[in-house]
XYZ file of C-alpha atoms in Angstrom:
483
model
C -0.229 0.159 0.215
C 1.692 2.982 -1.146
C 1.486 6.709 -1.647
C -1.323 8.083 -3.762
C 2.321 9.106 -6.140
C 3.822 5.888 -6.809
C 1.339 2.989 -8.280
C 4.156 0.775 -7.541
C 1.473 0.133 -4.494
C -1.794 1.168 -5.361
C -3.916 -0.405 -2.377
C -1.187 1.769 -0.084
C -2.280 4.848 -2.745
C -5.837 4.004 -2.652
C -6.054 3.773 1.141
C -3.886 7.183 1.031
C -7.179 8.668 -0.708
C -9.478 8.894 2.544
C -6.806 11.353 3.842
C -8.050 14.363 2.358
C -11.630 13.461 2.286
C -11.744 16.444 4.891
C -11.667 19.110 2.708
C -15.179 17.982 1.375
C -16.946 20.668 3.667
C -17.397 17.284 6.121
C -20.043 18.026 8.361
C -20.702 15.947 11.445
C -23.518 15.754 13.572
C -23.860 13.855 16.937
C -27.825 13.638 17.121
C -29.320 11.421 19.900
C -29.965 7.892 18.195
C -27.322 7.454 14.991
C -23.937 10.018 13.648
C -24.432 11.288 10.504
C -22.167 12.134 7.982
C -22.715 14.033 5.133
C -19.787 14.507 1.994
C -20.080 17.769 0.071
C -17.927 16.439 -3.935
C -18.155 20.121 -4.832
C -15.958 19.199 -8.081
C -12.531 19.098 -8.794
C -11.092 22.062 -7.846
C -12.697 21.087 -4.333
C -11.448 18.026 -4.620
C -7.774 18.590 -4.332
C -6.863 19.706 -0.911
C -4.031 19.062 2.040
C -5.007 16.540 4.245
C -4.952 17.070 8.008
C -1.960 18.495 9.532
C -3.321 16.591 13.365
C -0.733 15.368 15.525
C -0.638 11.561 14.237
C -0.698 10.282 17.701
C -4.386 11.836 18.239
C -6.419 9.072 19.157
C -9.571 8.416 16.509
C -11.892 7.959 19.767
C -13.461 5.123 19.246
C -15.863 5.480 22.240
C -16.979 9.023 20.214
C -17.252 7.460 17.027
C -16.957 4.194 16.082
C -19.683 3.757 14.485
C -20.310 4.798 10.798
C -23.440 5.834 9.755
C -25.868 3.537 10.090
C -27.969 1.653 7.015
C -30.407 -1.011 8.686
C -33.886 2.201 7.711
C -33.017 0.937 3.955
C -34.342 -1.988 5.279
C -38.562 -0.301 5.332
C -37.379 -0.498 1.121
C -37.640 -3.143 0.470
C -40.724 -4.133 -0.811
C -40.549 -7.785 -1.448
C -39.029 -8.928 1.960
C -41.029 -7.892 5.433
C -39.189 -7.949 8.827
C -40.590 -7.796 11.574
C -38.786 -4.136 13.026
C -38.035 -1.889 15.717
C -35.964 0.883 16.287
C -32.939 0.662 17.119
C -30.401 2.855 18.728
C -26.662 2.908 18.254
C -26.374 1.880 22.346
C -27.808 -0.772 21.297
C -25.767 -1.512 18.226
C -22.602 -1.060 19.957
C -23.603 -3.663 23.598
C -24.106 -6.909 20.712
C -21.617 -6.156 18.361
C -20.709 -8.959 15.899
C -16.796 -9.158 16.280
C -14.779 -9.128 14.102
C -13.188 -13.248 14.089
C -16.282 -13.675 14.093
C -18.810 -16.345 10.975
C -22.023 -14.212 10.533
C -23.411 -17.313 9.805
C -21.829 -19.398 13.365
C -22.628 -16.069 15.047
C -26.628 -15.315 17.302
C -29.355 -13.481 15.662
C -29.461 -10.464 18.405
C -25.674 -9.217 17.494
C -25.309 -6.489 14.823
C -22.852 -5.374 12.206
C -21.642 -2.114 11.929
C -23.713 -0.562 10.265
C -26.252 -1.390 12.364
C -28.014 -4.547 10.746
C -28.250 -7.940 12.568
C -26.734 -11.357 12.208
C -31.286 -12.217 11.554
C -31.775 -9.689 9.202
C -28.562 -10.622 7.260
C -30.133 -14.161 6.970
C -33.444 -13.052 6.309
C -31.994 -10.912 3.007
C -30.674 -14.569 2.092
C -28.647 -14.431 -1.260
C -27.829 -11.376 -3.630
C -30.226 -8.719 -2.210
C -30.880 -5.450 -2.640
C -27.482 -3.802 -3.025
C -28.420 -1.097 -4.145
C -31.576 -0.259 -2.370
C -28.955 -1.505 1.451
C -26.018 0.763 0.204
C -27.356 3.558 -1.937
C -25.720 3.553 -4.537
C -27.699 2.630 -8.002
C -27.095 -0.008 -10.442
C -25.132 0.766 -13.604
C -26.526 1.379 -16.835
C -25.833 -1.854 -19.985
C -23.118 -1.269 -22.040
C -24.487 -2.931 -24.897
C -22.425 -1.433 -27.438
C -19.040 -2.533 -25.298
C -16.759 -4.497 -27.334
C -14.739 -7.354 -25.137
C -12.083 -7.872 -27.833
C -11.774 -3.453 -28.683
C -12.415 -2.425 -25.050
C -10.229 0.263 -23.878
C -9.985 1.943 -20.331
C -11.224 5.240 -20.432
C -7.700 7.068 -20.555
C -6.893 8.336 -17.103
C -4.306 11.151 -17.035
C -3.949 11.629 -12.866
C -1.324 14.343 -13.051
C -1.167 17.104 -11.254
C 0.822 20.163 -10.145
C 1.492 21.399 -7.667
C 2.371 18.301 -6.956
C 2.376 17.291 -3.309
C 0.763 15.344 -0.567
C -2.918 16.022 -1.439
C -5.262 13.921 -3.169
C -8.062 14.600 -6.163
C -10.801 12.824 -5.765
C -14.471 12.791 -6.986
C -17.650 10.378 -6.280
C -17.438 7.560 -8.391
C -19.055 6.496 -11.093
C -21.295 3.985 -10.623
C -21.286 3.256 -14.350
C -17.879 2.715 -14.051
C -17.122 0.580 -11.032
C -15.799 -2.760 -12.717
C -14.550 -1.737 -15.941
C -14.283 -4.757 -18.453
C -11.121 -4.418 -21.590
C -8.993 -5.869 -24.638
C -6.857 -7.189 -21.687
C -9.470 -9.501 -20.160
C -8.709 -12.241 -20.855
C -5.224 -12.293 -20.247
C -5.903 -11.282 -17.349
C -7.766 -13.364 -15.769
C -4.715 -15.948 -17.073
C -2.026 -13.997 -16.291
C -3.988 -13.273 -12.328
C -5.191 -17.483 -12.359
C -1.219 -18.226 -12.804
C 0.259 -16.117 -9.939
C -2.446 -17.772 -7.899
C -1.145 -21.347 -8.066
C 2.396 -20.532 -7.989
C 1.720 -18.058 -4.818
C -1.437 -18.718 -3.125
C -2.258 -16.546 0.538
C 0.544 -14.715 -1.040
C -2.080 -13.070 -3.945
C -5.192 -14.515 -2.019
C -6.206 -14.920 1.619
C -9.072 -14.453 4.477
C -9.378 -14.182 7.763
C -12.176 -15.882 9.957
C -14.904 -13.172 10.865
C -14.748 -11.901 7.028
C -17.562 -14.245 5.381
C -19.810 -11.731 5.082
C -17.894 -9.050 3.631
C -16.249 -11.799 1.181
C -20.505 -13.041 0.061
C -20.901 -9.754 -0.145
C -18.689 -8.328 -2.146
C -19.232 -10.949 -4.853
C -22.883 -10.731 -4.595
C -22.717 -6.619 -5.559
C -19.001 -7.706 -8.202
C -21.990 -9.990 -9.839
C -24.398 -7.255 -9.915
C -22.720 -4.755 -11.677
C -21.616 -7.313 -13.911
C -24.297 -8.633 -15.143
C -26.185 -5.628 -15.320
C -23.039 -3.439 -16.870
C -22.171 -6.218 -19.128
C -25.281 -8.494 -20.097
C -24.287 -9.981 -23.126
C -21.781 -11.734 -21.299
C -23.198 -11.767 -17.533
C -26.140 -13.784 -16.581
C -26.566 -15.547 -13.195
C -28.880 -19.087 -13.620
C -30.982 -20.249 -10.626
C -28.623 -17.810 -8.418
C -26.379 -18.953 -7.852
C -24.980 -20.430 -11.743
C -22.909 -17.355 -13.072
C -22.118 -17.290 -17.218
C -19.019 -15.940 -18.504
C -19.476 -15.932 -22.257
C -16.252 -13.924 -22.499
C -14.335 -17.341 -21.297
C -17.360 -19.594 -22.520
C -17.949 -21.661 -18.840
C -20.297 -21.319 -16.703
C -19.396 -22.033 -12.505
C -21.441 -22.355 -9.521
C -20.170 -19.508 -7.750
C -20.336 -21.804 -4.778
C -18.020 -24.336 -5.350
C -15.589 -21.784 -3.975
C -14.626 -18.926 -1.730
C -15.485 -15.960 -2.979
C -12.510 -13.954 -3.870
C -11.386 -17.086 -6.246
C -14.670 -16.476 -8.197
C -13.993 -12.668 -8.163
C -10.622 -14.158 -9.412
C -11.413 -16.148 -12.040
C -14.463 -13.960 -13.742
C -12.926 -10.225 -12.995
C -9.544 -9.166 -13.413
C -9.718 -6.635 -10.259
C -7.341 -6.570 -7.112
C -9.758 -6.315 -3.249
C -9.014 -5.769 -0.591
C -11.613 -5.919 2.599
C -11.023 -3.734 5.771
C -12.732 -4.825 8.782
C -13.430 -2.863 12.200
C -12.362 -4.510 15.406
C -14.224 -3.961 18.332
C -11.859 -3.751 20.622
C -10.644 -0.483 19.658
C -12.729 0.928 16.673
C -9.565 0.932 13.814
C -9.982 -1.653 10.943
C -8.275 -4.062 9.732
C -7.509 -6.052 7.034
C -9.074 -9.625 6.895
C -8.863 -10.412 3.761
C -7.806 -9.299 -0.207
C -7.473 -10.281 -3.665
C -4.108 -9.078 -4.434
C -2.532 -9.521 -7.745
C -1.109 -5.438 -9.467
C 0.968 -5.560 -6.260
C 4.737 -4.395 -6.786
C 6.854 -4.377 -3.762
C 4.717 -6.007 -1.671
C 2.051 -8.680 -1.202
C -1.498 -9.745 0.278
C 0.932 -12.139 3.228
C 2.768 -8.958 4.420
C 0.011 -6.784 4.926
C -3.054 -8.979 6.232
C -4.026 -8.656 9.982
C -2.658 -4.944 9.776
C -3.989 -1.387 10.382
C -3.788 1.285 8.291
C -0.194 2.827 10.575
C 1.114 -0.080 10.081
C 0.228 -0.862 6.369
C 1.519 2.317 5.932
C 4.559 2.327 7.819
C 7.193 2.656 4.843
C 5.447 5.798 3.187
C 7.133 9.246 3.389
C 5.365 11.965 5.628
C 2.449 9.797 5.883
C 2.820 9.313 10.049
C 2.415 13.701 10.395
C 0.029 14.165 7.486
C -2.200 10.986 6.623
C -2.792 8.685 9.849
C -5.201 11.014 12.228
C -7.289 11.748 9.172
C -7.231 7.858 7.107
C -8.125 5.987 10.840
C -10.952 9.123 11.010
C -12.273 8.683 8.014
C -12.585 5.653 8.036
C -14.809 4.921 11.027
C -16.816 7.997 9.278
C -16.915 7.161 5.646
C -20.452 5.916 4.596
C -21.871 3.603 1.574
C -23.836 6.005 -0.438
C -21.137 7.756 -0.553
C -17.466 6.162 -3.165
C -15.120 7.654 -3.372
C -12.312 7.179 -7.093
C -9.014 8.613 -7.932
C -6.136 7.381 -9.812
C -2.445 6.704 -8.910
C 0.698 6.558 -12.197
C 3.647 5.746 -12.563
C 6.090 5.650 -15.620
C 7.629 1.662 -15.931
C 10.151 -0.305 -18.210
C 7.340 -2.579 -19.843
C 3.940 -3.949 -18.718
C 4.729 -5.169 -14.890
C 1.611 -6.539 -12.576
C 2.614 -8.178 -9.943
C 6.273 -7.541 -8.369
C 6.412 -9.333 -5.188
C 10.257 -7.751 -3.043
C 13.432 -9.945 -4.603
C 11.514 -9.359 -7.465
C 14.374 -9.305 -10.343
C 12.359 -6.824 -12.983
C 12.750 -4.280 -9.433
C 16.237 -4.257 -10.564
C 15.855 -2.544 -13.456
C 14.972 1.072 -11.582
C 18.579 0.914 -9.921
C 20.142 2.243 -13.585
C 19.049 4.132 -16.389
C 20.007 2.064 -19.321
C 20.654 3.528 -22.518
C 19.919 1.441 -24.410
C 15.693 1.486 -23.459
C 13.933 2.836 -26.332
C 10.840 5.018 -26.060
C 8.456 2.064 -26.834
C 8.541 0.109 -24.009
C 8.213 3.137 -22.079
C 4.083 3.022 -20.366
C 2.465 4.875 -18.037
C 0.736 2.129 -15.023
C -2.315 4.204 -13.754
C -4.005 2.658 -10.848
C -7.859 3.172 -11.229
C -8.785 3.085 -8.075
C -12.022 2.706 -6.293
C -13.119 3.083 -1.919
C -16.766 2.285 -0.749
C -18.391 0.356 2.660
C -20.148 -2.028 1.477
C -23.750 -2.222 3.459
C -24.279 -4.861 5.342
C -20.728 -6.469 6.927
C -19.589 -2.514 7.150
C -16.488 -3.953 5.488
C -14.350 -0.679 3.949
C -13.585 -2.450 0.683
C -10.766 -0.724 -1.635
C -10.476 -2.308 -4.458
C -7.990 -0.846 -8.075
C -7.145 -2.333 -11.625
C -3.309 -1.798 -13.217
C -4.032 0.088 -17.257
C -0.939 0.307 -18.564
C -0.205 3.259 -22.229
C 2.259 3.391 -23.954
C 3.743 6.901 -23.779
C 4.126 8.044 -26.736
C -0.325 8.836 -26.227
C 0.480 11.654 -24.870
C 1.911 13.076 -27.966
C -1.496 14.593 -29.236
C -3.347 14.683 -25.588
C -3.365 18.724 -24.636
C -1.570 20.107 -22.110
C -0.044 16.164 -20.992
C 3.280 16.236 -22.025
C 3.659 19.235 -20.156
C 2.466 18.597 -17.166
C 3.976 15.697 -16.952
C 7.617 17.082 -17.400
C 6.660 19.620 -15.297
C 6.529 16.926 -12.410
C 9.747 15.012 -13.011
C 11.765 18.020 -13.049
C 10.173 19.964 -10.230
C 8.058 17.283 -8.317
C 9.507 16.620 -4.321
C 12.436 15.082 -4.185
C 11.474 12.299 -2.062
C 8.264 12.019 -3.482
C 9.505 11.198 -6.544
C 12.540 9.778 -5.489
C 9.332 6.882 -3.924
C 8.040 7.137 -6.944
C 10.909 5.215 -9.137
C 10.972 7.055 -12.156
C 14.507 7.747 -12.341
C 15.246 5.096 -14.690
C 13.012 6.382 -17.716
C 13.176 10.287 -17.337
C 16.634 10.103 -19.585
C 14.149 9.071 -22.403
C 11.189 10.318 -21.640
C 11.619 13.940 -20.575
C 13.469 14.725 -23.169
C 10.673 14.044 -25.698
C 8.180 15.530 -23.366
C 9.848 19.069 -23.509
C 9.774 17.518 -27.726
C 6.089 17.384 -27.743
C 5.709 20.899 -25.682
C 7.154 22.699 -27.772
C 4.566 20.922 -30.749
C 2.092 21.491 -29.128
C 2.561 24.766 -28.768
C 3.366 25.622 -31.568
C 0.082 23.811 -33.061
C -2.291 25.846 -30.464
C -3.104 22.794 -28.352
C -1.805 24.813 -25.097
C -1.800 28.701 -24.688
C 1.800 29.991 -26.222
C 3.067 31.194 -22.089
C 0.966 28.156 -20.479
C 1.530 28.380 -16.862
C 1.725 24.828 -16.598
C -1.131 23.621 -14.270
C -3.422 20.032 -13.568
C -5.180 20.081 -16.597
C -9.459 21.769 -16.371
C -10.742 18.326 -17.217
C -8.651 16.359 -14.639
C -8.018 13.128 -14.791
C -7.914 13.176 -18.686
C -6.982 15.596 -20.985
C -9.753 18.355 -23.606
C -10.607 15.914 -26.546
C -10.028 12.811 -24.908
C -13.622 11.440 -25.894
C -13.459 11.238 -28.939
C -10.205 10.075 -29.025
C -10.737 6.983 -26.234
C -13.878 6.503 -28.445
C -11.933 6.344 -32.363
C -9.590 3.896 -31.138
C -12.357 1.239 -30.032
C -13.859 2.042 -33.884
C -16.946 4.163 -32.501
C -18.704 6.645 -34.924
């Protein structure tokens, strides 16, 4: 789990995004019955902020803010299910909280998850309840024109200037939670090979994560069957038909994270609330895109333990991140991207991997054609029933040569490479390609100024359309053959 400045660990980078949510005009109010959290997402300029400068040793006061916003009221909106309803307050939830290590199927019905659902209610909901209602996040619009053979990920360019410890956060676009592209078959095969080779280093789940893993799988299946109906169908609530891979799979035949591994080229990490401290702990994950770390080295750790090696984390990030994990609502998922420049397309690079040696020198024979932008596009959301905070991401690779016709991108990236904060740029690890990339960026920046793609004398800054560039949709559609 790395800084937002380093895709060497997209998981870390994504978690760091939480620290800056404090700038989103957050109002926290305590009522006599429950704690309400309101987050206002007001656009890019408001979303790039400096995390709160609190003493890193400050406590998040679990006794005051130890439960996330409650979602039990959403049961009243489920028309097809009738519950014997009674109103409860947070005190009752806290007194009967389901332990982090407890399997909900073996637990007493009167125990509660942190979002206020009793075990009896969760069991009564059964498989595949209406997660859109339970979470407050709508299902996506179907995308029938999507062609998996031609599909390209949207051209994320999450570059910023001034470049320092801030985030550029936006509200999650519900249609794009899980984005499939033409690399689908290769990535699924690659991920399955990694699991066969590394086992629990890339996929693991601790006791007590059963509900969160089941819930995540069902939400993902609901999403892909709705978004990509031409490719995915769930038959009889248990057989997942995958027409891309020409497979049919009983979703109860394997652990939920293994079913995800077999069908969705996306990484997921699930954090659960420790009822003893109020802090969140990594309890389950399937992560095949980690660089410099693995699941085995992070499982069972709290946020500050996961981020121990990150520059400035303790001083600038720890307090805000811990507090936001406690307060994050289910209906306000967020997204962002981290980036790096790589030789080739390294997906998984555990400690000691030979590919890491490429970062120690500047190869005089390195070609621009071998240099790629890696963007880890990240989403963070709370699951409604288990209250697990789920971080998911995927690595998207793009040739650096694509920047040439993207207005402002060469100038902006060149600015970051030349003037970015030294310790952050060192941590990001772009030096090994800079001798090849930087001269071309400067050349393209001059071309763009002469061609009128950018104003003469433009004062380089974060692009107005960030994380996009002007005209990105036309280019993206053209590359996929859309008319």
